[in-house]
Each structure stands twice: as C-alpha cells, then as structure tokens.
Coordinates of C-alpha atoms in Angstrom, one line a residue:
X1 CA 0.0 0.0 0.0
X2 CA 1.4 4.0 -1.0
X3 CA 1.1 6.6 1.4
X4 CA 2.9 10.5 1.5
X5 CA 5.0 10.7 4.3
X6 CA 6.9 13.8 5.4
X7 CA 10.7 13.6 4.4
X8 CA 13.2 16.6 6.8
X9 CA 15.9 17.5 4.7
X10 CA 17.5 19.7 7.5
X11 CA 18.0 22.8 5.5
X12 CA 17.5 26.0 7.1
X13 CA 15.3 27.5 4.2
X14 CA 12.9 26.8 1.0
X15 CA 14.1 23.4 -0.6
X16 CA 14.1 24.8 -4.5
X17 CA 15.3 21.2 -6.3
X18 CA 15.6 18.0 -5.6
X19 CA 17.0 15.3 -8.1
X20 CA 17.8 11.6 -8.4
X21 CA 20.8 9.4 -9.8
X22 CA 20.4 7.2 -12.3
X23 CA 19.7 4.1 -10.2
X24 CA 17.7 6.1 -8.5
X25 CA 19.5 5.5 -5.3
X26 CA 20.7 8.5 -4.0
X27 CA 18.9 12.0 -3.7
X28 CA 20.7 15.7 -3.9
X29 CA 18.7 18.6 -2.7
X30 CA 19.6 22.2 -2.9
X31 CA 17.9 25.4 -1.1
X32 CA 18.1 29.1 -0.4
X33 CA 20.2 28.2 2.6
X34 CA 22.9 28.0 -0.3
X35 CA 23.4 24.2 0.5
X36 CA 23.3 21.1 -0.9
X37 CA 22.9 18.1 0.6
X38 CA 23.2 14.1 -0.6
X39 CA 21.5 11.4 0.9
X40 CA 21.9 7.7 0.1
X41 CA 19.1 5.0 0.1
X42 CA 19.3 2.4 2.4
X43 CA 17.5 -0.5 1.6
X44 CA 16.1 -2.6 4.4
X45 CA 16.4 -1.5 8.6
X46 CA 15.5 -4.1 10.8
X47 CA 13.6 -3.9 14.2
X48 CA 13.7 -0.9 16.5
X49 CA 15.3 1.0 13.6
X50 CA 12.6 0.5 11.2
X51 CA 9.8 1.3 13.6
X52 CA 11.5 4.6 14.6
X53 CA 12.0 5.6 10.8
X54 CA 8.5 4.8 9.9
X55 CA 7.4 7.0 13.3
X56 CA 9.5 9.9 12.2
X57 CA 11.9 9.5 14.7
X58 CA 15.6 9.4 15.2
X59 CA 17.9 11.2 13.1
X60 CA 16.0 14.1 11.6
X61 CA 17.3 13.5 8.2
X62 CA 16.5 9.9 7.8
X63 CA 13.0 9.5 6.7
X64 CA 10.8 6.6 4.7
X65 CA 11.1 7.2 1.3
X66 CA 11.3 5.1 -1.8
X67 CA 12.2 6.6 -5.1
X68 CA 11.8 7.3 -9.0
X69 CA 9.6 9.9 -10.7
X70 CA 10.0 12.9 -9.2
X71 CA 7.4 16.2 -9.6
X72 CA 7.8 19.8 -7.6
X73 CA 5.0 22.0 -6.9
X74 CA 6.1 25.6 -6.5
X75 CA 4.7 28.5 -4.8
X76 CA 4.3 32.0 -6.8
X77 CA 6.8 35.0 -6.1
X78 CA 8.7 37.4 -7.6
X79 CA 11.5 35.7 -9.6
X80 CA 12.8 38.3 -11.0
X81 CA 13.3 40.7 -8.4
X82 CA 14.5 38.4 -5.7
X83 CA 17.1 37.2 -8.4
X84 CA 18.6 40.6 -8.8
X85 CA 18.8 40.7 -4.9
X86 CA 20.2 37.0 -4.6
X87 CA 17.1 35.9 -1.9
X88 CA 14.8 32.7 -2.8
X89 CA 12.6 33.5 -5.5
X90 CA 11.1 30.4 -6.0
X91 CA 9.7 27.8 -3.2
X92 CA 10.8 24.4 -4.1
X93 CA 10.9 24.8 -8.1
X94 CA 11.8 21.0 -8.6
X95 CA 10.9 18.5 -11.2
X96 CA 13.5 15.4 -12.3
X97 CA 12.6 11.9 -13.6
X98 CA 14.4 8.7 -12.8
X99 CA 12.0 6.2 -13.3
X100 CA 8.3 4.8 -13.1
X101 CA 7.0 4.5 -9.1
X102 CA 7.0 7.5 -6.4
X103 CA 6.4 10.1 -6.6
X104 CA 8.4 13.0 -4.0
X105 CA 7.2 16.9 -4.0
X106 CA 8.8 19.6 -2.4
X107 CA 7.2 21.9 0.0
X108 CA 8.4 25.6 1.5
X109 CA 8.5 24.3 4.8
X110 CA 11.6 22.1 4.5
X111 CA 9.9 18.7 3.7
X112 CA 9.9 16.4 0.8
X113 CA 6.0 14.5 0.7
X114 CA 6.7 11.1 -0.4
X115 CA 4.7 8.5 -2.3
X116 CA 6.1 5.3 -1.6
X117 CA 5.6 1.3 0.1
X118 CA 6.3 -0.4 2.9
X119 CA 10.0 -1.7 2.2
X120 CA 11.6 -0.7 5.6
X121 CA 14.0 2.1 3.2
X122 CA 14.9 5.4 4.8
X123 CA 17.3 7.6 3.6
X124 CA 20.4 8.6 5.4
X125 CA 22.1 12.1 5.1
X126 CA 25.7 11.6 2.8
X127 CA 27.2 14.5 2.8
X128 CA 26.6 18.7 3.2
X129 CA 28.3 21.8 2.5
X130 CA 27.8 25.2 1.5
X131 CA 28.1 25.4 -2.4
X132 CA 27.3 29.0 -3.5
X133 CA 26.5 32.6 -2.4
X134 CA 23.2 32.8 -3.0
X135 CA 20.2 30.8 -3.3
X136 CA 20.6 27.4 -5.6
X137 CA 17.8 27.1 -8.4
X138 CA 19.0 23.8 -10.0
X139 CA 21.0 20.4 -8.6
X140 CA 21.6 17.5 -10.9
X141 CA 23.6 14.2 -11.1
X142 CA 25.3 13.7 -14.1
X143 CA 25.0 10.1 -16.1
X144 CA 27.0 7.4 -14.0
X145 CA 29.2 6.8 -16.9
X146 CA 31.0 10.2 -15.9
X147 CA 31.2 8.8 -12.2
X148 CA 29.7 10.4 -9.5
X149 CA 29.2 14.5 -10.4
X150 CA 26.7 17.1 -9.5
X151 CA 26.3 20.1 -11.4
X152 CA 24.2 23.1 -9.4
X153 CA 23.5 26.9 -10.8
X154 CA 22.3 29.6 -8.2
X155 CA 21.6 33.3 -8.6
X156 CA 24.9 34.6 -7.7
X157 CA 25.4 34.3 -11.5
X158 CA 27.5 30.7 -11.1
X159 CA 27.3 27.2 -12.2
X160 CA 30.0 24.4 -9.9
X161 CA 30.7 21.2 -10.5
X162 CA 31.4 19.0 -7.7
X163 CA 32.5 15.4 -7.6
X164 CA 32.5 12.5 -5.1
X165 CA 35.7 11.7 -3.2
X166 CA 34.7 8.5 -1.5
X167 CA 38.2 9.0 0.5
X168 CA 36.3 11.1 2.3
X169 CA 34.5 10.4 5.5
X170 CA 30.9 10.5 5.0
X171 CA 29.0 13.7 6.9
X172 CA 32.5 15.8 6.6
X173 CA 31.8 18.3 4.5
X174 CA 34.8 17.6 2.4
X175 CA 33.2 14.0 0.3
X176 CA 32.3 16.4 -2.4
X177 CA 34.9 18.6 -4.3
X178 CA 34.3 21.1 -6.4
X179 CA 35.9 20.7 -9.6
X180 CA 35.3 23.5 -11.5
X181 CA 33.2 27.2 -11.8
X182 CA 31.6 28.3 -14.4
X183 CA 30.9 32.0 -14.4
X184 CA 30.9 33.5 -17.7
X185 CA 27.0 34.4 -17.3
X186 CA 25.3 37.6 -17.8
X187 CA 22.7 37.2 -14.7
X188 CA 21.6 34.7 -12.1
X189 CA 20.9 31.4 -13.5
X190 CA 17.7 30.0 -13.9
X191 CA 17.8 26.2 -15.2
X192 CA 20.6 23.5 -16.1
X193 CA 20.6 20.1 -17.6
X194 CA 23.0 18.0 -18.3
X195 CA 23.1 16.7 -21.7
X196 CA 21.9 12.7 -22.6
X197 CA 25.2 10.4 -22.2
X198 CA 25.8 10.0 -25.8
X199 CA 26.5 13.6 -26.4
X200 CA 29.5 13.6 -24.1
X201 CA 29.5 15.6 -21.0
X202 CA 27.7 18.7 -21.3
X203 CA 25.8 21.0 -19.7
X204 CA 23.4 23.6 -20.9
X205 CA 21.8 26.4 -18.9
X206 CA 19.8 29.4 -18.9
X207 CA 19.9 32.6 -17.4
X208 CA 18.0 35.8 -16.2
X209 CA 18.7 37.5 -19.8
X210 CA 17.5 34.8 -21.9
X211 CA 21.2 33.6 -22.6
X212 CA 21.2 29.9 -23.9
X213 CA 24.8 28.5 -23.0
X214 CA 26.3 24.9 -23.5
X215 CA 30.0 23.8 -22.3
X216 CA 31.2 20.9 -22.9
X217 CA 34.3 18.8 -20.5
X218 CA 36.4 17.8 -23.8
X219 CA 38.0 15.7 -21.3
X220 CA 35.6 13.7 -19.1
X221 CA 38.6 12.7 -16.8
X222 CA 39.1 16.4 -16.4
X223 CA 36.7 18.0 -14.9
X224 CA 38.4 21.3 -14.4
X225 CA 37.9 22.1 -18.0
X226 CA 35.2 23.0 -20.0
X227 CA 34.3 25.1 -23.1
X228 CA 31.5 27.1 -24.6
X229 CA 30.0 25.6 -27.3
X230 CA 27.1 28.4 -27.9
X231 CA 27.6 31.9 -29.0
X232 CA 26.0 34.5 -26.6
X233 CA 22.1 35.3 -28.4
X234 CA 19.7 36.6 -26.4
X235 CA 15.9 34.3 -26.7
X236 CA 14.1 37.3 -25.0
X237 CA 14.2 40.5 -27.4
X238 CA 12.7 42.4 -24.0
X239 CA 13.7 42.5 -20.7
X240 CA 11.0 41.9 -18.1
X241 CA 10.8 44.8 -15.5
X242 CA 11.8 44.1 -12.0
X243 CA 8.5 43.7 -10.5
X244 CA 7.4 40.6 -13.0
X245 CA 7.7 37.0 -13.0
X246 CA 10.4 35.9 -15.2
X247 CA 10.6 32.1 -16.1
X248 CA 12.7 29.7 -18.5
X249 CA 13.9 26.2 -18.9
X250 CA 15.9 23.4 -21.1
X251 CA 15.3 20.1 -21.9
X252 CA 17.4 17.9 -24.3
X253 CA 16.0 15.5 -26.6
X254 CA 17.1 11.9 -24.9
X255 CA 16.7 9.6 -28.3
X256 CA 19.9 8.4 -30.0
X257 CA 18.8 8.2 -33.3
X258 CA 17.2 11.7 -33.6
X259 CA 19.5 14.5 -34.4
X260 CA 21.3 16.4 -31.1
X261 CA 18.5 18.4 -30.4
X262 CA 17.7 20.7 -27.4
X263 CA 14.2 22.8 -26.3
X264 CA 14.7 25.8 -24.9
X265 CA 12.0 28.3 -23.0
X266 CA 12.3 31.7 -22.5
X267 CA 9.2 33.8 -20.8
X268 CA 6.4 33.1 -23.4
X269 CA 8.2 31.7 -26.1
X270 CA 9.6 28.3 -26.5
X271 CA 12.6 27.0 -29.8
X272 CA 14.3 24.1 -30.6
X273 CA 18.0 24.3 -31.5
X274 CA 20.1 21.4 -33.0
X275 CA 23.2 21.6 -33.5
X276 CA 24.8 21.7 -36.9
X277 CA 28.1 20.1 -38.5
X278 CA 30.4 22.6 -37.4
X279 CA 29.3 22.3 -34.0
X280 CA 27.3 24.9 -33.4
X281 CA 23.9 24.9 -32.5
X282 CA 20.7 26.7 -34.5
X283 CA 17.4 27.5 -34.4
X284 CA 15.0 25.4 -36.4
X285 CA 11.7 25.7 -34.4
X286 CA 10.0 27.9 -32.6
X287 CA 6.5 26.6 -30.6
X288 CA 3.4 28.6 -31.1
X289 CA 2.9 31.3 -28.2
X290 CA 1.8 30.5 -24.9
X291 CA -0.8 32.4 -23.3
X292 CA 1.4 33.7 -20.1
X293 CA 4.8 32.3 -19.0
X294 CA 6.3 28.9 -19.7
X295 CA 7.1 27.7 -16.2
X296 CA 8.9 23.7 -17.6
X297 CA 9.9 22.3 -20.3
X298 CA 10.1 18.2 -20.7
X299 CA 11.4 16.5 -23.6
X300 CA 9.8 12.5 -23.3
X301 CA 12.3 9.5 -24.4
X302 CA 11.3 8.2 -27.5
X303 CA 11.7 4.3 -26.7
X304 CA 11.1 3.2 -30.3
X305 CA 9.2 6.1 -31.7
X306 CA 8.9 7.5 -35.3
X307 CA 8.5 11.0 -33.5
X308 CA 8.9 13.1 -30.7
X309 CA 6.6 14.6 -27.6
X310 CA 7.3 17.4 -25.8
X311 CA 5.5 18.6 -22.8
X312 CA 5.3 22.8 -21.9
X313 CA 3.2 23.6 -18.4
X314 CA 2.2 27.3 -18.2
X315 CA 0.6 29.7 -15.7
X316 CA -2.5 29.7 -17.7
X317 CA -3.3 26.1 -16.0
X318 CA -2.4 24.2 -19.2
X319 CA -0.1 21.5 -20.5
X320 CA 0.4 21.5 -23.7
X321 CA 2.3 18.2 -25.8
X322 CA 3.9 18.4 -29.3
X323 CA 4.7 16.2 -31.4
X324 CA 7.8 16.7 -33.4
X325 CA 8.9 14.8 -36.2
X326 CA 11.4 15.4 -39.2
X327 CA 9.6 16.5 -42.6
X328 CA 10.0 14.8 -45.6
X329 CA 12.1 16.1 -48.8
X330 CA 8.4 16.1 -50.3
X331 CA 6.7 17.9 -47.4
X332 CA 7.1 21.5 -47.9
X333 CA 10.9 21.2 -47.3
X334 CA 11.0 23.7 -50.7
X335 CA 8.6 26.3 -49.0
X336 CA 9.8 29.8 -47.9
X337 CA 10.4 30.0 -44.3
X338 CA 7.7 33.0 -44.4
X339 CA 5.2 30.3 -45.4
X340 CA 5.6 28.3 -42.9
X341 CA 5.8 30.5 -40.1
X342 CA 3.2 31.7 -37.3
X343 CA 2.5 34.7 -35.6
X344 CA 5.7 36.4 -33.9
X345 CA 3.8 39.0 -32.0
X346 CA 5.3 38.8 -27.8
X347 CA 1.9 38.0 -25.4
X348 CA 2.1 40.8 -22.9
X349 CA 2.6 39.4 -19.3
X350 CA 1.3 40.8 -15.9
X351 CA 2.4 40.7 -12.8
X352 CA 1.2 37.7 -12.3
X353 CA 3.2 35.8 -15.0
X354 CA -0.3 35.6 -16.8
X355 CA -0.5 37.2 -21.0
X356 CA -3.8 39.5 -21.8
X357 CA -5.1 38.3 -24.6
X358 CA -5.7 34.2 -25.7
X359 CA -3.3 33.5 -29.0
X360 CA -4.8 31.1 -31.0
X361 CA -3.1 28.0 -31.7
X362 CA -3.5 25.4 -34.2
X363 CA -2.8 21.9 -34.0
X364 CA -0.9 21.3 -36.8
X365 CA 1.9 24.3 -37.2
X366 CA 5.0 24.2 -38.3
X367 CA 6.9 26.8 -36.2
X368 CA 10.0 28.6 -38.0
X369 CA 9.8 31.9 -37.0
X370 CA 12.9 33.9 -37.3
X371 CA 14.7 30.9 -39.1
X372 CA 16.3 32.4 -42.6
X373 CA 16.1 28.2 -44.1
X374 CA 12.7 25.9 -43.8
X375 CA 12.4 24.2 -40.9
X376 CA 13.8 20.2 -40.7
X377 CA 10.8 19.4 -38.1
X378 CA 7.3 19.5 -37.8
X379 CA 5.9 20.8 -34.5
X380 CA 2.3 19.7 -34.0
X381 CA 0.1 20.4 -30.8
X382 CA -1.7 17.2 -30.0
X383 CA -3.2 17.8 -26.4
X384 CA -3.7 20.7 -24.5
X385 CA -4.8 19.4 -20.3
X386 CA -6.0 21.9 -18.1
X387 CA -7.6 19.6 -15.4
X388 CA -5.4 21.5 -12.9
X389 CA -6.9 24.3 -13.1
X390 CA -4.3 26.4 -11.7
X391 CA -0.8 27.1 -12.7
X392 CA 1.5 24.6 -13.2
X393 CA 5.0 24.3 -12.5
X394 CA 6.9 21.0 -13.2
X395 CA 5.9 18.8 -16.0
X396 CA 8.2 15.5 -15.8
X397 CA 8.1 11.9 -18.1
X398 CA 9.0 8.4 -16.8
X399 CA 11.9 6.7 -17.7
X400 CA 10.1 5.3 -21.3
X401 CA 8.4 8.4 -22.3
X402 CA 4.7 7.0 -21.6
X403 CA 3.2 8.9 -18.7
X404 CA 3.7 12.5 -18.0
X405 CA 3.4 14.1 -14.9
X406 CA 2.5 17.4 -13.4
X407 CA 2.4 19.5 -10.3
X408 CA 0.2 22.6 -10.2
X409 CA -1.1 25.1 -7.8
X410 CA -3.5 22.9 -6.9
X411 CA -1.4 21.0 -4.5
X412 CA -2.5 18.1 -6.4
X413 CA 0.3 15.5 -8.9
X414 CA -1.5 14.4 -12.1
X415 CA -0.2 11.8 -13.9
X416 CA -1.3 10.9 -17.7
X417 CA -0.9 8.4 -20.3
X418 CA -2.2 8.1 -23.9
X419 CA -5.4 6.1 -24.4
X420 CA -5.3 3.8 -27.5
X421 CA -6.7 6.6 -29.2
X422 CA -4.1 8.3 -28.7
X423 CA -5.6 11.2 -26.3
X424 CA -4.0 12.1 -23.0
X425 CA -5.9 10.9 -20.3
X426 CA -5.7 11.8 -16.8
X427 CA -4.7 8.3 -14.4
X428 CA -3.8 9.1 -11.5
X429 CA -4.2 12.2 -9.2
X430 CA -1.9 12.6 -5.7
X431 CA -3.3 15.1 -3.4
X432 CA -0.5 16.8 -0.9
X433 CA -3.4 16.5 2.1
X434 CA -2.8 12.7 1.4
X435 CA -0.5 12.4 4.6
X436 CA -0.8 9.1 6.4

C-alpha cells in the first residue's frame, strides 16, 4: 500500500530542487540556505530501527522514502526581483525523472512529501556543505558513466561542479569537491541540464537574460575544464521589468537516433535548437505562443518512436504536448520560411506571470519563426490538459516516455498516459493533504 509521508531534509530554508541518480538511489537537494545536501538510500532496517523511521523518529534526516519519478509544486513570487537581490525567489521549483513508481514533492516548509511502500528504506544524510553565495535554483547528477558529479546553478550568477571523493568520511563536509566554476553568465541562472550520455559531458543552462549556453568537459577525466559551445544570443528581445515574474527552462532531446537536439523556453516563447556540422547549435523551431509564461519544459524518451513529444506547463493552468517529427524532402521542405511561419507577436505578461489576450493555436503548425532556411521538423500540438486548473510548474516523463506528470497550484500530482486513441488521459491524481 502508498502513502505521503513527510521527508526533513534539515536545510535551514525553501528546498528549490531536488534530483535523483540514475539508479535512482541516491537524492541531492539544494535550497536558499545555499546548500546542498546528498542522501543515500538504504535499503532494508531491521527492528527498532525500522519502527522509529517509519514513526519519524531518530535522526531528523533519515526518513521513509522510496524513489523514481520525481514532480515539484512551487509556490508563486517574484522571480525576477529576488534574483537581482540574490534571496529565494522560487519555493521548491523542482521536477527530475528517474524512473516509473513514487512520486516525491517539495514543499516551502523544508519537507519532501513522499509517495512510496512499505520496504523498511529510509534515507540517510551523505554528505553537506555550502556550495554557493546565494540561493541554488537547479541540482543535478550527471550520467554514471561520468562517475559520480553534480552540477548546481544559483543566482549569484555561477554554475559548480562538484565530484565525489569516496576517501572522504561520510558527513564531513569535504566527500564532495568542487571541480570547477563556471561563471561567464550575464545574470543569475535560472535552469541547467546536463546533456543525454551520448553527447558527451555537457551542460546547458539558462539565465535571467535569456542567454542559452552549453559547455562541454572535452575531457571527461578532467573535470576542471570545459568550453563554450554556444555563442552569446539573447531568446528574449525584451527585458522583463523588476517587478514581473520571469521564467525559462531546457530540456534535451534523450533519443539516440534523432539529431542532437535541445528545447529551450524563454518567458512566453519556446525554440528548438540542433546543432549543426560545425558544431554549433541553430534555431529550427519555434513553438506557437503560450498564453502567459512557460514555467517547464520536458522533452519524453522516445523508446522506439517515429516522433517526438514534448510537454510545456504554463501559468494559464495548461499542459500542452507536441509532437515533433522530421519532414520529408516532399513535405514543404521547398517552401519559404515565411510560409511556414506563425505569428511572432510577444503575449504581454502581468504581474502575475499571466499574458492578456488568448493566442490562438493550431494543432498542426509548423513553427519557424525567425529561421532564414525551412524548418527540418514539424511541430504539432496534439493535447492541451488543463484539469489542474491552476498554474503549473513541473511537468516530468517516466523513464520510457509513456506517462507524463505534473504538479500545479492545486497542490494536487496528475499523472497521464495516452489512451489507444491516442488522447492524454488523466490516471492518476496525488493530493498533498494525502499524509498518512
């Protein structure tokens, strides 16, 4: 039987990301305290151990908890101001997959709820230090092929890559170095993913001006080193004024045999960039206008598919999922980039992070504004879901790219899967006032 227990991570303020390995046993969290902090998963306690973990008692950062998909619902502030003033702007902004099972959310007062069985597991504190300046936005484990490396961005304008010294004594403060800093950024950092395996190790991020940036470690041994692979271009033409909501993400697409591709958000607007022969890496999508900002970006493994699907959430309550797929030499491959593009007017944004006006959107358009060559893909809107309601903050897929799912202002975790129609249908709902 599931039930949401309450996990103490033992940081002092907002948890803002949390993030799984790839065997999805170990955890990283990061917060406005300007720590992070690893825990390991241990399997199986026996007797008096057990009882007291499952109780809540003992040590305060050892807590039932089982892992794999992992969705964040966040609270609404000011990004952009408390950015520029290096305080928390966001209250647990956290979404990361792993795998099909539980399902973890963050909450602003310095608990993780968990969804998870009755296996005796708890979780035991690794390893924490101080990491940055100023609050941490983003935490994330590289793939284990690269060993054991965490990458974290925070708005003193930074990205840091640490790495595990297992000479180290557990709980020391010292079991994680830092390997290298990254700092040629223009403002504090917003979002940062590293790159699917296959590519190498690389890690693109996103900052407060709209600044798309990928490095690269050309030695993976050497983690000391790493290059820009992305000249500086702006995907926000105007800056959002101190007192608005500001919001962008990355995702990269995970499928081997589709071309290095990554989705990038900036505000309203949302692009695809591949990257070409030379190394560089192009526009050659852009996704029809949301109505207010785009608050995640997922890109779903393909696991055998002909196509793509790529999930956006939005303040306006919705999720919307594309399907992308490569065009044909016979399907409008010879047609001026004018005729194939959509509208490129901006959606004004309030306060609130919400646009005035709806933007109609088709669900079959080809998106290559601003492009000077005809798109390679076809970007298609197949479902729009708005049973949330509310804003929504994380959208996240499983491990095979079959079942999406989303945390909104609601309080409430949807999860979705395609019907044999083909329509996304809701399947499960988790409620946060689901506490045992």
């Amino acid at each position: 039987m599931s039930h949401l227990r309450p996990f103490r991570a033992g940081h002092d303020e907002l948890i803002h990301d949390l993030s799984y390995d790839f065997y999805g046993k170990r955890l990283v969290t990061c917060s406005s305290d300007q720590h992070i902090k690893v825990f390991d998963k241990v399997e199986k306690l026996s007797g008096a151990a057990a009882a007291t973990s499952r109780m809540g008692g003992g040590d305060p950062n050892t807590r039932h908890l089982s892992t794999a998909t992992v969705t964040t619902a966040n609270n609404n502030s000011n990004n952009n101001n408390n950015a520029a003033n290096g305080e928390a702007g966001e209250a647990g902004n956290n979404a990361a997959p792993a795998a099909a099972g539980a399902t973890n959310t963050a909450t602003t007062d310095d608990t993780v709820e968990n969804l998870t069985t009755d296996d005796g597991a708890v979780w035991v504190l690794s390893d924490s230090w101080k990491a940055h300046d100023s609050t941490i936005v983003k935490v994330v484990f590289a793939s284990p092929e690269f060993g054991q490396v965490i990458a974290s961005c925070s708005y003193d304008s930074t990205v840091r890559i640490f790495e595990e010294d297992p000479q180290e004594a557990p709980n020391s403060g010292k079991r994680w170095k830092r390997r290298a800093t990254i700092s040629d950024f223009h403002g504090a950092l917003y979002d940062i993913a590293f790159a699917p395996p296959h590519l190498g190790l690389k890690l693109a991020t996103i900052d407060s001006d709209g600044m798309f940036h990928v490095h690269a470690a050309p030695d993976p041994n050497n983690l000391t080193q790493w290059e820009s692979l992305v000249p500086e271009e702006s995907l926000i033409t105007k800056q959002a004024s101190k007192n608005r909501q500001s919001s962008f993400a990355l995702s990269w697409c995970p499928s081997m045999f589709f071309k290095e591709y990554i989705a990038v958000s900036a505000q309203d607007s949302a692009y695809i960039y591949e990257r070409s022969g030379l190394g560089k890496y192009k526009r050659v999508a852009q996704f029809p206008s949301s109505n207010g900002l785009i608050r995640d970006i997922a890109w779903a493994p393909s696991m055998g598919r002909q196509f793509q699907l790529i999930a956006l959430a939005s303040v306006d309550g919705n999720i919307r999922i594309y399907k992308v797929t490569r065009k044909t030499p016979g399907n409008n491959i010879n047609s001026s980039s004018s005729d194939l593009a959509t509208t490129t007017e901006s959606v004004a944004i309030d306060a609130n992070g919400s646009a005035s006006g709806t933007p109609s959107v088709t669900t079959t358009t080809t998106t290559t504004t601003g492009l000077e060559f005809p798109s390679p893909l076809e970007v298609e809107l197949i479902s729009t879901l708005s049973d949330h309601h509310s804003e929504v903050w994380r959208v996240s897929w499983n491990i095979t790219g079959t079942i999406l799912a989303s945390a909104g202002n609601d309080g409430n975790i949807r999860f979705w899967k395609a019907s044999y129609s083909n329509e996304f249908r809701c399947m499960a709902v988790v409620s946060a006032e689901q506490r045992r």
